[in-house]
């Protein structure tokens, strides 16, 4: 059998993992959820969930993926042969397909806006005009579908070159670039006159507006932002060498992701308040707020190009990680060549993506419990499928795998030495803490 593709260097693994975690989840979803869920209080609950839940789940996915060196179905089949555990893979595939379907629509918007920036279309600083522009984009029938297809094409292009020559190579260049760009925009935003109210909104909590719904939204966002619960980490981990540290990589990934989310908040909220835009604007927040800053600054058009380029980079390094879950599955379980696996995944995603894209235009009337198709995909995946997927991973590692195998992975076969309490704490958080908290929040939020 041909040697399985894999990551080449430690830095390569880290940027690929961080590239998956840092994405539209940080730059687009996080700011608008902070805005609609009341600011600092939401952020605190979110950070709590990242530490308490998303991180243990990340360890669990890592352990399963690296130990089995297989796709999300093959992994369970390898570690629990002749059991029904393999079916858990269905949750991961469903989650990956539903997320990438709406994600690629937003990815398309970023290309559309990059194009608008390049052709100097942001000449108004009137929030009304900018929100009109955003609405025109998302409600039209052809334009966003075309841009979504371009986004998927770019994703397929990177994936075609494989793990080391595709995913790793692109992430190595794009991630450092992304960090510099977003930091630059944040510094500019924080120094705007009137930025203070935005900073207060970000850092001064008001717990009076917190409901069970806030908890569920924060939980969904923690999973979404760290890319856990959809088999992404599991699939990437299957390409990671045994010598790499699971704890080190998971903590570094979570830290970079959180850092990016905070910087994104700093880049957006001060401007929202400085320009009198409503923080509860919803999914259009980034697309309406930032062109507004750009229109008012000298050389703003350059900033606009840089920013939308960053948004696109963030989105693409995440979308490749989601599609890789599906590609690895088709490739290894059905023996489909990589090219065909990519083509087949892209066809399915393009169909669902088109439905999501049209959900604010031609298919506007089609709603389920008052949510259009796009919102259904978003909420169903982030708030239900990801927690379920994460729950299954921690239950598998905590209750089905032997503790010794688990410790063997955490310590890279005994090579890495950690104090016993660290290893025990990690093991117990996988076995008891994470499953319990996910179950409670899930049940509370759904009732
Ligand atoms: N975490 C990415 C973001 O913040 C999106 C993402 C990639 C994702 N892979 C995932 C979300 C798996 C959930 C599950 O944009």
Coordinates of N, CA, C and O and ligand atoms in Angstrom, one line a residue, residues 20-26 99 103 223-228 230 232 318 321-322 386, ligand 1:
X20 N -7.1 25.8 10.5 CA -8.4 25.3 10.6 C -9.3 26.0 11.6 O -10.4 26.4 11.4
X21 N -8.7 26.2 12.8 CA -9.5 26.8 13.9 C -9.8 28.3 13.6 O -10.9 28.7 13.7
X22 N -8.8 29.0 13.2 CA -9.0 30.4 12.9 C -9.6 30.6 11.6 O -9.1 30.2 10.6
X23 N -10.8 31.2 11.6 CA -11.5 31.4 10.3 C -12.6 32.4 10.4 O -12.6 33.3 11.3
X24 N -13.6 32.2 9.6 CA -14.8 33.1 9.7 C -15.4 33.0 11.0 O -16.1 33.9 11.5
X25 N -15.2 31.9 11.7 CA -15.7 31.7 13.1 C -15.2 32.8 14.0 O -15.9 33.3 14.8
X26 N -14.0 33.2 13.8 CA -13.4 34.3 14.6 C -13.7 35.7 14.1 O -14.1 36.6 14.8
X99 N -21.8 22.3 7.8 CA -21.0 23.5 8.0 C -20.4 24.1 6.8 O -20.6 25.3 6.5
X103 N -20.8 27.8 5.1 CA -19.5 28.4 5.3 C -19.0 28.9 3.9 O -18.4 30.0 3.8
X223 N -17.3 25.3 20.1 CA -17.0 24.2 19.2 C -16.7 24.6 17.8 O -15.7 24.2 17.2
X224 N -17.5 25.5 17.3 CA -17.3 26.0 15.9 C -15.9 26.6 15.8 O -15.2 26.3 14.8
X225 N -15.6 27.5 16.7 CA -14.3 28.2 16.5 C -13.1 27.3 16.6 O -12.1 27.5 15.9
X226 N -13.2 26.4 17.5 CA -12.0 25.5 17.7 C -12.0 24.3 16.7 O -11.2 23.4 16.8
X227 N -13.0 24.3 15.8 CA -13.2 23.2 14.8 C -13.3 21.8 15.5 O -12.8 20.8 15.0
X228 N -14.0 21.7 16.6 CA -14.1 20.4 17.2 C -15.6 19.9 17.0 O -16.5 20.7 16.9
X230 N -16.6 17.9 14.5 CA -16.9 17.5 13.1 C -15.9 16.6 12.5 O -15.8 16.4 11.3
X232 N -12.8 17.2 12.2 CA -11.7 17.9 11.5 C -10.4 17.7 12.2 O -9.4 17.3 11.6
X318 N -9.7 27.3 6.7 CA -10.6 26.5 7.5 C -11.4 25.6 6.6 O -11.7 24.4 6.9
X321 N -9.9 22.3 5.7 CA -9.9 21.3 6.8 C -11.2 20.6 6.9 O -11.3 19.4 7.2
X322 N -12.3 21.3 6.6 CA -13.6 20.6 6.7 C -13.8 19.6 5.5 O -14.3 18.5 5.7
X386 N -22.3 19.5 16.4 CA -21.0 19.6 16.9 C -21.0 19.1 18.4 O -20.1 18.3 18.8
Ligands
LIG1 N1 -13.1 26.8 13.1 C1 -13.3 27.4 11.8 C2 -13.7 28.8 12.0 O1 -13.6 29.3 13.0 C3 -14.4 26.6 11.0 C4 -14.2 25.2 11.0 C5 -13.3 24.4 10.4 C6 -15.0 24.3 11.7 N2 -13.5 23.1 10.7 C7 -14.5 23.0 11.5 C8 -16.1 24.4 12.5 C9 -15.1 21.9 12.1 C10 -16.7 23.3 13.1 C11 -16.2 22.1 12.9 O2 -14.0 29.5 11.0

